[in-house]
Structure formats: C-alpha cells, structure tokens
Coordinates of C-alpha atoms in Angstrom, one line a residue:
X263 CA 114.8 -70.6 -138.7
X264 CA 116.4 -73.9 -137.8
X265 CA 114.8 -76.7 -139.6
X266 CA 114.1 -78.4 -136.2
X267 CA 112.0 -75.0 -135.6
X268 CA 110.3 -75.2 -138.8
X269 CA 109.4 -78.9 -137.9
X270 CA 108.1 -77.4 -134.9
X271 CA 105.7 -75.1 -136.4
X272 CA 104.7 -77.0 -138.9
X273 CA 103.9 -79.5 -136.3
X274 CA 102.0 -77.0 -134.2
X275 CA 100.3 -75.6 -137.8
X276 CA 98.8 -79.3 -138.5
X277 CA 97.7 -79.7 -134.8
X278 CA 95.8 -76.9 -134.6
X279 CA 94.0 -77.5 -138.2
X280 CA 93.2 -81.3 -136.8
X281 CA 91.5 -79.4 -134.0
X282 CA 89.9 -77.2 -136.0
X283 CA 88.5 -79.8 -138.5
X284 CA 87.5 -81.8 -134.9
X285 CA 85.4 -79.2 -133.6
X286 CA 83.4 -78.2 -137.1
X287 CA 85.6 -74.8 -136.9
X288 CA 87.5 -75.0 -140.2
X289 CA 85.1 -75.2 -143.2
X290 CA 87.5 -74.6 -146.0
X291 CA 91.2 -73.5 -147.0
X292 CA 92.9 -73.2 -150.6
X293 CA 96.1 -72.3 -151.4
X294 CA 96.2 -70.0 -154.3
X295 CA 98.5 -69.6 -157.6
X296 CA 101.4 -67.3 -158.1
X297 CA 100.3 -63.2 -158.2
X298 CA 101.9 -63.8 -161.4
X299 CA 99.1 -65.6 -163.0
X300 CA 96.3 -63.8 -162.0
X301 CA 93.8 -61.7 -164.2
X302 CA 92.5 -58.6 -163.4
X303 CA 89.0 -57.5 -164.5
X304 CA 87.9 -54.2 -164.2
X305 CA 85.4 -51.8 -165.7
X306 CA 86.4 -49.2 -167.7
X307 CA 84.7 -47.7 -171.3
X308 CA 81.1 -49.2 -170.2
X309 CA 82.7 -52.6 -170.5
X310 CA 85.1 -55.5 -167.9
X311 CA 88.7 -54.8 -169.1
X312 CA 91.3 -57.7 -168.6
X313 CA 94.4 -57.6 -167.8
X314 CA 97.7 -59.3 -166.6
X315 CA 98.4 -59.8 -162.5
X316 CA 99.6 -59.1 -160.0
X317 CA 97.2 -56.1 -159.3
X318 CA 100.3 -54.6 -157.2
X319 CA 103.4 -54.0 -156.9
X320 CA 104.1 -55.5 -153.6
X321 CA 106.8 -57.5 -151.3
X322 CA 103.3 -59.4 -150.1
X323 CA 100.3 -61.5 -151.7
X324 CA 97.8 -63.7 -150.8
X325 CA 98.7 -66.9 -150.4
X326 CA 96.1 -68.8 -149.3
X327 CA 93.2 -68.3 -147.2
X328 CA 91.3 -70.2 -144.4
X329 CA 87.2 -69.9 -144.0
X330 CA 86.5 -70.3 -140.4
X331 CA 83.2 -70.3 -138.6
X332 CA 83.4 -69.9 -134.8
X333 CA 81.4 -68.6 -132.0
X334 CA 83.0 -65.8 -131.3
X335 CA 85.6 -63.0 -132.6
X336 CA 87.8 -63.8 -129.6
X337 CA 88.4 -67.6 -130.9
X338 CA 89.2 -66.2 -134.3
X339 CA 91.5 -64.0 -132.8
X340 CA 93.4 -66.7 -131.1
X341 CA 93.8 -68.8 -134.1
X342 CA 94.7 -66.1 -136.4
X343 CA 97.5 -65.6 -133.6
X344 CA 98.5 -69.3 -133.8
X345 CA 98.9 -68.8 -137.4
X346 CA 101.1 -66.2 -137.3
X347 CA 104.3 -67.4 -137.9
X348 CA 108.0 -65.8 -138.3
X349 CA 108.2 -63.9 -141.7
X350 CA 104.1 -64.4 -142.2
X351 CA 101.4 -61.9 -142.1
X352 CA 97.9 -63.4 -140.9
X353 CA 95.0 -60.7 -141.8
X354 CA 91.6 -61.7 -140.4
X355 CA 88.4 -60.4 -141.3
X356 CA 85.0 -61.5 -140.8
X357 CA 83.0 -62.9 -143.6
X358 CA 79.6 -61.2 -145.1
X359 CA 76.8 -63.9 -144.8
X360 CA 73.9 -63.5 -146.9
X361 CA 71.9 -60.5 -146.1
X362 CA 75.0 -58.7 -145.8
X363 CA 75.8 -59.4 -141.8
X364 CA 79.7 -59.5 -141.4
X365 CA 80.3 -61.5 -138.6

C-alpha cells in the first residue's frame, strides 16, 4: 500500500472511531502486547499450570480488540466491515452480558 493509501485509511479508521465515540457506540479498545509475552494457565494434575506464550503456532494473533455496544447485529456488522482493512482480519462476536445473554 502506498503511504498516501495508508494515510487514507488511517484517516477513514480515526473517523469512524470519532463517530463511534459520538454516538455512545464504542465503550472501550486496548491494544494488546506481543503473543510472545503472554502466559498461559491451564489446569492440569488438579492444579493451574503456567506456561510461556504464544498459545499457537500461528501467522495471526490478537492484536487488539474493540468492545462495542450497538442496537443491532447489522451496525456491528458494518463497522466490523469498515475495519477490515488490506492484510487485517476483523473477527466479530457478540459479547455475554451477565446472565449469560450473548448479544
């Protein structure tokens, strides 16, 4: 990508997150460390066992994540498309509220 593309889309990213933030439809978004520096806890022998990261061998990994609350799955899926950019996987899926809804 051309860097006057990326500026584009970068652009269009911070746009659509002022919009978001405008309308009460963005509560939260972190970007998260390197796979590299996670730690994995499992159970195993009746107690958690710890180990290094990543917990897979993979070409992807989180990066980051965005907690959005909107009125219906058809605006999520719109702004999960907006998000999608060249080279980026966007996976949306609902939340579970308390009670155990997953809207």
């Amino acid at each position: 990508m051309s860097q006057e593309e990326r500026d584009r889309v970068n652009s269009d990213f911070e746009k659509l997150l002022g919009e978001m933030q405008e309308k009460g439809e963005l509560l939260t978004g972190e970007a998260l460390g390197a796979p590299e520096s996670a730690r994995l806890y499992r159970w195993g022998a009746g107690k958690p066992l710890v180990t290094d990261g990543p917990y897979s061998e993979a070409k992807e990994h989180l990066a980051g994540f965005f907690l959005i609350d909107v009125e219906s799955p058809a605006r999520a899926e719109e702004i999960a498309a907006q998000f999608a950019g060249p080279g980026e996987t966007v996976e949306l899926r609902p939340a579970m509220w308390p009670g155990g809804d997953d809207q």
